[in-house]
mmCIF file of C-alpha atoms in Angstrom:
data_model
loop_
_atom_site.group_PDB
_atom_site.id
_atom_site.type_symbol
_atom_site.label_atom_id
_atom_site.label_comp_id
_atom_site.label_asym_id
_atom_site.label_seq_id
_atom_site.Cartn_x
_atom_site.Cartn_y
_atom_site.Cartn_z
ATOM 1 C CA UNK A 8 20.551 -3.029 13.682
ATOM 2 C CA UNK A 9 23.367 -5.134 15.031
ATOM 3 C CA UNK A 10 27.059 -3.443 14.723
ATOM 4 C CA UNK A 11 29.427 -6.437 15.662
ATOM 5 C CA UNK A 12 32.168 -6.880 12.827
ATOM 6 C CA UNK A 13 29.626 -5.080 10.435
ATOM 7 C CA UNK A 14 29.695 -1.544 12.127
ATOM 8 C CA UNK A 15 31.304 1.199 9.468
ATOM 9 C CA UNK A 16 28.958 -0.723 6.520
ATOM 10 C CA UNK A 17 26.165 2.031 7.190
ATOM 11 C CA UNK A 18 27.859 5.223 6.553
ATOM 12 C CA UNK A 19 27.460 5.020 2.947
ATOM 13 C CA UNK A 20 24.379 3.613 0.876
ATOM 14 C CA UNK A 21 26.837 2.213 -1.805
ATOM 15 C CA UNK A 22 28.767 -0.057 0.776
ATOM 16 C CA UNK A 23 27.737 -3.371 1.335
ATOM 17 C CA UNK A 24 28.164 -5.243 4.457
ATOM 18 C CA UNK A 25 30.249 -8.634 4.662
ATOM 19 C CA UNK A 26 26.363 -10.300 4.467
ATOM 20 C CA UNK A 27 25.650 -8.758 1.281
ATOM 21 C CA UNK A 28 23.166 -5.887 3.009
ATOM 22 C CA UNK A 29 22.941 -2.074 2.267
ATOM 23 C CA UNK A 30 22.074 -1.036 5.538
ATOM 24 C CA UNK A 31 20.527 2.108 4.661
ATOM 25 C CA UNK A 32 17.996 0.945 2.927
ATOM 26 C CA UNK A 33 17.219 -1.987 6.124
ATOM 27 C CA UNK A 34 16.385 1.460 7.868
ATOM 28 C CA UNK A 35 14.420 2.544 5.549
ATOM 29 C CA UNK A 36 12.665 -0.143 5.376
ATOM 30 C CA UNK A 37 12.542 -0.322 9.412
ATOM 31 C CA UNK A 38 11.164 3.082 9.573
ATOM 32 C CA UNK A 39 8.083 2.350 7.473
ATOM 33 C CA UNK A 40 7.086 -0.698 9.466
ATOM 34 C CA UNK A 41 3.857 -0.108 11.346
ATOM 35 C CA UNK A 42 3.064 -1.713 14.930
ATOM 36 C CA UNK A 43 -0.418 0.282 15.171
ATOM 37 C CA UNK A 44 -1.842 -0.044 11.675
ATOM 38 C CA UNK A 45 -2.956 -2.501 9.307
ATOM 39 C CA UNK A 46 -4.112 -1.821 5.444
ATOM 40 C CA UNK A 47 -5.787 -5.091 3.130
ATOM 41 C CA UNK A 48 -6.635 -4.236 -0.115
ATOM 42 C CA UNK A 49 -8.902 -6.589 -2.243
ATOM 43 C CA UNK A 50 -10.007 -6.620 -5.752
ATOM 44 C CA UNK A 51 -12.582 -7.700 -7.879
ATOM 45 C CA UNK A 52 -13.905 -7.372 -11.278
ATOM 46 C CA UNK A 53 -15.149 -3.805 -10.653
ATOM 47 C CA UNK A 54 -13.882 -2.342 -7.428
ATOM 48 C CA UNK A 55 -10.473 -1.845 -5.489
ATOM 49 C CA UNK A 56 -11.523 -2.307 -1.504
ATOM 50 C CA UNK A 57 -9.314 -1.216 1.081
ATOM 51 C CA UNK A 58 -9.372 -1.955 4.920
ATOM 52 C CA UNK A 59 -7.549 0.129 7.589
ATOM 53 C CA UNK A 60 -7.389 -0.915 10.703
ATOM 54 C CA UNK A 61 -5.746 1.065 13.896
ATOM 55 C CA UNK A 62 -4.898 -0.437 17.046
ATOM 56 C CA UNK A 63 -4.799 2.565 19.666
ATOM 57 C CA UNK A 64 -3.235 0.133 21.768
ATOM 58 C CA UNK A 65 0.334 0.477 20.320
ATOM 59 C CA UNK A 66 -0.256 4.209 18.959
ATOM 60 C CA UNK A 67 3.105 5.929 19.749
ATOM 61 C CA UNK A 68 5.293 8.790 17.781
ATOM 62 C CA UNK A 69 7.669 6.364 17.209
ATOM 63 C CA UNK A 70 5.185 4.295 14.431
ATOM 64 C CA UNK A 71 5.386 6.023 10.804
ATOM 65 C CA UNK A 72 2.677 7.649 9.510
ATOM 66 C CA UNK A 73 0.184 6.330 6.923
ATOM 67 C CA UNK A 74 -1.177 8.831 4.303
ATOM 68 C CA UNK A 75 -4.055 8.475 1.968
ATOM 69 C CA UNK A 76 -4.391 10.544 -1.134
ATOM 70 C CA UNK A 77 -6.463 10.771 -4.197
ATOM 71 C CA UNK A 78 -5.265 11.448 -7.357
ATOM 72 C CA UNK A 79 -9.179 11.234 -9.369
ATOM 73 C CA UNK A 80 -12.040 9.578 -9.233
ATOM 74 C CA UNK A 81 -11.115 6.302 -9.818
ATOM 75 C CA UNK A 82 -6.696 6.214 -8.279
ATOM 76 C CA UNK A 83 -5.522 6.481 -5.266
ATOM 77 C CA UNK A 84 -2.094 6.694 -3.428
ATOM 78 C CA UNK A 85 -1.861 4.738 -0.095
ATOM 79 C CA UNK A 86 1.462 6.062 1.698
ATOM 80 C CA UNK A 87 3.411 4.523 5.040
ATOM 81 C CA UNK A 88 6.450 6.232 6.773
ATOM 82 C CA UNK A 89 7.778 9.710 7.675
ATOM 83 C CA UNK A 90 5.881 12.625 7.037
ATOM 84 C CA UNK A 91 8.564 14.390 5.203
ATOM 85 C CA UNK A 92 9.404 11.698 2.830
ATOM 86 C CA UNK A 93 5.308 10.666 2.337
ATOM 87 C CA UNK A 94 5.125 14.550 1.146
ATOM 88 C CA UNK A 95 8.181 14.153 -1.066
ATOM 89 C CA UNK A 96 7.071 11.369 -2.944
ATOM 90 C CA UNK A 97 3.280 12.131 -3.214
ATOM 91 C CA UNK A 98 4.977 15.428 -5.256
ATOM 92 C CA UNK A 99 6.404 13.364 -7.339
ATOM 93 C CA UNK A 100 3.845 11.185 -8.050
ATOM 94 C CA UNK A 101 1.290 14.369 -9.096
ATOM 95 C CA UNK A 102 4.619 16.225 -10.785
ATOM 96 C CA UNK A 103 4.683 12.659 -13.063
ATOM 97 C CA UNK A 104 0.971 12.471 -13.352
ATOM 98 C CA UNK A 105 0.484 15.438 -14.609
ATOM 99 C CA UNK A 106 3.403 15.645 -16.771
ATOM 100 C CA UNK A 107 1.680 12.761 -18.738
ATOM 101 C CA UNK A 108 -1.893 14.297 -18.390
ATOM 102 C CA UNK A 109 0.238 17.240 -20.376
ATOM 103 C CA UNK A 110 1.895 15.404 -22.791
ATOM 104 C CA UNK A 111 -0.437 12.544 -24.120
ATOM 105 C CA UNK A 112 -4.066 14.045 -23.134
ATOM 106 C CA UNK A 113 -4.400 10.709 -21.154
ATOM 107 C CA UNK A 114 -4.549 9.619 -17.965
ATOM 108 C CA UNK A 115 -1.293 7.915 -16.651
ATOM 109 C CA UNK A 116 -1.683 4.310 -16.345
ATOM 110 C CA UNK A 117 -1.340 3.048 -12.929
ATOM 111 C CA UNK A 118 1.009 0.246 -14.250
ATOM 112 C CA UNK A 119 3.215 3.189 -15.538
ATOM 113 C CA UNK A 120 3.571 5.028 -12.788
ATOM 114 C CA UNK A 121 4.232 2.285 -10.326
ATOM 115 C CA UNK A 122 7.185 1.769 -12.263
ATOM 116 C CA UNK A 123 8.258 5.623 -12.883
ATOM 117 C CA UNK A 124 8.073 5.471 -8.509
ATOM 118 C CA UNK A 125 9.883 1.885 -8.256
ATOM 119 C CA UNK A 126 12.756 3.295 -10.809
ATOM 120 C CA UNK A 127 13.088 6.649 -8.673
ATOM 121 C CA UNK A 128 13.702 4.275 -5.527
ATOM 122 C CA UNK A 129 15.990 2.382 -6.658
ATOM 123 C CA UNK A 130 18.217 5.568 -8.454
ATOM 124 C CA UNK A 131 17.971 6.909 -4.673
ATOM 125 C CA UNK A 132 19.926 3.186 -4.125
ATOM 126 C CA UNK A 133 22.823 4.093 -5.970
ATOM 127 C CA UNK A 134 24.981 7.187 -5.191
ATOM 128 C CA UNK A 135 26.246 8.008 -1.905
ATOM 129 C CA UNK A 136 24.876 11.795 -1.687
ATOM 130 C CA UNK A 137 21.556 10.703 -1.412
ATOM 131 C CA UNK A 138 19.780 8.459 0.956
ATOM 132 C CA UNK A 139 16.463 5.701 -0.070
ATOM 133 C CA UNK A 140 13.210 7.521 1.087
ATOM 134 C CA UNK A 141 11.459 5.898 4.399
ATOM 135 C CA UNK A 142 8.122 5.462 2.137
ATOM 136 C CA UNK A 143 6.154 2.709 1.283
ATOM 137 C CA UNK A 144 3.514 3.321 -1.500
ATOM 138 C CA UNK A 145 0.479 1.241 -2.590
ATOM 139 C CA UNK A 146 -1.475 2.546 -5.978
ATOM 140 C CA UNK A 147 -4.438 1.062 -6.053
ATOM 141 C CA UNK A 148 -7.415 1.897 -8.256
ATOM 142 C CA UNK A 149 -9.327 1.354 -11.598
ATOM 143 C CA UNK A 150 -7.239 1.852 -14.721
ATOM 144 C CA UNK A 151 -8.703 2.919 -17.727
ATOM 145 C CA UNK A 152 -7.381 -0.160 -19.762
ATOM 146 C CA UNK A 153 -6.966 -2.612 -17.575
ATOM 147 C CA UNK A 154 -10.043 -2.429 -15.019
ATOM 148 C CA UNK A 155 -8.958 -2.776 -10.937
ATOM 149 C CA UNK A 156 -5.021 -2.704 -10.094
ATOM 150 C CA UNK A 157 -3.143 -2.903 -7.013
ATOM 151 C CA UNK A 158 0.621 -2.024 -7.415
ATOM 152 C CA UNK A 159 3.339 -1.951 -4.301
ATOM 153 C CA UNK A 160 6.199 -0.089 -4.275
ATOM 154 C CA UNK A 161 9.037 -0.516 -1.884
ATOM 155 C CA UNK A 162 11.820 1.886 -0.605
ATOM 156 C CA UNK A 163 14.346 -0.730 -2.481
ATOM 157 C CA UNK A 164 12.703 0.282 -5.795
ATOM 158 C CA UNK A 165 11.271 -3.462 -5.948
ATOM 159 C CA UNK A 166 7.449 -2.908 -7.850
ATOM 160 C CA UNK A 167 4.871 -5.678 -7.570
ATOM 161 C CA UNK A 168 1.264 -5.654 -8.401
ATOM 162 C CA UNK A 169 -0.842 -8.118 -6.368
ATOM 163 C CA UNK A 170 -4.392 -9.570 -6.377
ATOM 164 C CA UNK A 171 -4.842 -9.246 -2.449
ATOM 165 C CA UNK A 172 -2.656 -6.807 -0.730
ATOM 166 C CA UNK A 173 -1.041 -6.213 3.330
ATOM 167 C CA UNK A 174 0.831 -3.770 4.643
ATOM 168 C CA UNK A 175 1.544 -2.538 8.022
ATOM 169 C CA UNK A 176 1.104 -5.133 11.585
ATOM 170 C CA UNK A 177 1.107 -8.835 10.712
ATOM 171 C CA UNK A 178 1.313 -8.085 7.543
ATOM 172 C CA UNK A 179 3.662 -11.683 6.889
ATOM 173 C CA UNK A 180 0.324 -13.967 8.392
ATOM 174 C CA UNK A 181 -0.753 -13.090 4.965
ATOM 175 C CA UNK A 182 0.362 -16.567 3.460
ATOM 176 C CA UNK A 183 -0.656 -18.269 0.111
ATOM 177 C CA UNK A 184 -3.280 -20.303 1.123
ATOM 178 C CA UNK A 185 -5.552 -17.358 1.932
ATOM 179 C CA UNK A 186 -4.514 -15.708 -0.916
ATOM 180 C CA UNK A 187 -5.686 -18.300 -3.129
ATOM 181 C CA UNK A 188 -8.689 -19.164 -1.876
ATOM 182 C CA UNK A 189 -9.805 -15.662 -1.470
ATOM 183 C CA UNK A 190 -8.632 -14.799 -4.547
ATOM 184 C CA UNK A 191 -11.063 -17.202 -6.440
ATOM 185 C CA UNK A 192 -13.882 -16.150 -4.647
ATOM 186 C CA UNK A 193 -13.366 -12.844 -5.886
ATOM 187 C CA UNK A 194 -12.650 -13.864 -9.338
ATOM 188 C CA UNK A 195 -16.474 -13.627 -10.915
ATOM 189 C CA UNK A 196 -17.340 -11.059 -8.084
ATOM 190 C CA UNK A 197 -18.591 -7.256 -8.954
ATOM 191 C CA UNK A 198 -19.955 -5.702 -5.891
ATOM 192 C CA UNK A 199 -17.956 -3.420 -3.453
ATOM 193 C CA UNK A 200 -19.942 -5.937 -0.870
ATOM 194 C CA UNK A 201 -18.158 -9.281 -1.581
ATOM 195 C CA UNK A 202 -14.621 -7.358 -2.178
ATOM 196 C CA UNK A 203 -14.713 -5.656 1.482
ATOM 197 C CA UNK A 204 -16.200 -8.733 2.775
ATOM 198 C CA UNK A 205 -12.846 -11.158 2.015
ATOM 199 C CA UNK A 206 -10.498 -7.561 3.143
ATOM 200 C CA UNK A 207 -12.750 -7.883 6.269
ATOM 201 C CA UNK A 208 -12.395 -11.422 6.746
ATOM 202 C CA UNK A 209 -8.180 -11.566 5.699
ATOM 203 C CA UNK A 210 -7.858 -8.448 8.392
ATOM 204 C CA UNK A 211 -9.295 -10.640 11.226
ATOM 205 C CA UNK A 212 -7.606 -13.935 10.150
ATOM 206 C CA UNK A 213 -4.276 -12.266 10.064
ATOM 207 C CA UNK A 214 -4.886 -10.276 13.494
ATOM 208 C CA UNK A 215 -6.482 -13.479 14.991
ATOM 209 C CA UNK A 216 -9.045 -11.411 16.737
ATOM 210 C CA UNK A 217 -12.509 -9.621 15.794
ATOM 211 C CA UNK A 218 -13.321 -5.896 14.932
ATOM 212 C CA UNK A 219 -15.756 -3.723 15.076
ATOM 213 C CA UNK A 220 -16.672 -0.934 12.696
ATOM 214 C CA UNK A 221 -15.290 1.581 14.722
ATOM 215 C CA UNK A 222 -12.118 0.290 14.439
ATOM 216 C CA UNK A 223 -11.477 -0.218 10.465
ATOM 217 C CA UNK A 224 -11.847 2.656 7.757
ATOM 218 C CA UNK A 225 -13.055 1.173 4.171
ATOM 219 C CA UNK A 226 -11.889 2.850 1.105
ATOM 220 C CA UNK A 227 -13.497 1.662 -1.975
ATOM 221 C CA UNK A 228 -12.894 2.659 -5.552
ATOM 222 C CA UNK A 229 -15.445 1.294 -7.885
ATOM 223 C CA UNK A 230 -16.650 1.152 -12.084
ATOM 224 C CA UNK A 231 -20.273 2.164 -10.548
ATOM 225 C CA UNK A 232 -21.674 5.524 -10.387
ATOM 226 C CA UNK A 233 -19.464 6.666 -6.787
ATOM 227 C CA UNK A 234 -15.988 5.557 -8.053
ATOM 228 C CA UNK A 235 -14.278 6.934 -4.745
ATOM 229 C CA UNK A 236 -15.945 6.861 -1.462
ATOM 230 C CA UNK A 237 -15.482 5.952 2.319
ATOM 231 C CA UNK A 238 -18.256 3.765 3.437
ATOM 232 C CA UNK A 239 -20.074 4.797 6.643
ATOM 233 C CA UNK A 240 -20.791 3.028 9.852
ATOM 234 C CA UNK A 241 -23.919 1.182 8.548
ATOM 235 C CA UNK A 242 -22.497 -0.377 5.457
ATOM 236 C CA UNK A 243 -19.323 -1.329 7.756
ATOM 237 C CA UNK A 244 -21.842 -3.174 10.328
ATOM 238 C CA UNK A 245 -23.264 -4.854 7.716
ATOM 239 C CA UNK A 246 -20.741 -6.088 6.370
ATOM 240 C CA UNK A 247 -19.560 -7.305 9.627
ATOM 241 C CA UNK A 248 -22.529 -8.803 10.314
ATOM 242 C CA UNK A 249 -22.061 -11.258 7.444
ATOM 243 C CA UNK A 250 -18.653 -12.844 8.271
#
């Protein structure tokens, strides 16, 4: 972060800089940007397919650290950042879950709790005693009432839910056009195939190089008999194979 006339502006999260920024939360957001690890997450009609990719080229301790939880069957938490503030928030995110579970004998919607997380994050905004967590969270899953969902939330407290998903290197390349495109393809789709096939093909077009299946980790939660599963090497190649 540059000081020049704006150094003093960062020793409180409730003083803005002569630019309009809160610099505290920049650095959060700086320390949950990932040079060594990509995510895509695609959807369909029935399944929720996610796409990690690592690049042990640029693996260093200074790169946050990406976490992957399950809360069920059928929701998951996707987490980038620092270790300490991942653990923080996946607490809160069970503490809330089950809370609901307690109170209304239902599953928490995903919709729900994306904004219970996005509300927290942007409380931590506001008072000077406390500081925005360096976490970046991605609940992704199917949802009881409204079938696959894909819900971002940002250390800022800004909540969006998307149709196509990236986080982590490159993750800008990801521009309208492909989203669009891809996005209609997927439309009338129901297999697990054709949704890891378009995360497969977005993950190249945005790193501008191929992979192998060594490389990428596929997540997949689905309406078919496996909700939540990690494919293995031979489904990967053959879904490489295709593209």
């Amino acid at each position: 972060m540059k000081r020049g006339g704006s150094y003093g502006y960062d020793q409180h999260i409730t003083i803005f800089s002569p630019d309009g920024k809160l610099f505290q939360v920049e650095y959060a957001f700086r320390a949950t940007q990932s040079k060594n690890l990509t995510c895509i997450i695609t959807k369909n009609k029935n399944t929720v397919s996610a796409v990690i990719f690592r690049n042990p080229k640029n693996e260093n301790s200074l790169n946050p650290i990406f976490k992957m939880f399950a809360l069920n069957n059928f929701v998951g938490t996707f987490h980038f950042g620092l270790a300490g503030d991942i653990q923080m928030k996946f607490k809160e995110i069970t503490e809330e879950s089950v809370k609901y579970l307690q109170k209304f004998k239902n599953p928490i919607s995903m919709e729900y709790l994306a904004k219970k997380i996005s509300d927290t994050n942007q409380i931590f905004t506001q008072y000077a005693y406390m500081r925005p967590l360096a976490v970046r969270t991605v609940i992704l899953g199917i949802d009881k009432e409204n079938g696959p969902q894909i819900f971002k939330c940002e250390p800022s407290g800004f909540c969006s839910s998307h149709e196509i998903c990236a986080i982590g290197e490159n993750e800008t390349f990801l521009d309208p056009w492909i989203i669009n495109n891809v996005a209609k393809k997927l439309k009338n789709s129901y297999t697990f195939f054709h949704a890891t096939k378009a995360a497969v093909w977005i993950l190249q077009k945005i790193l501008r190089c191929k992979v192998n299946q060594e490389e990428i980790e596929v997540v997949i939660f689905s309406k078919e008999k496996n909700p939540y599963r990690k494919l293995n090497s031979k489904e990967k190649e053959l879904i490489l194979q295709t593209l």
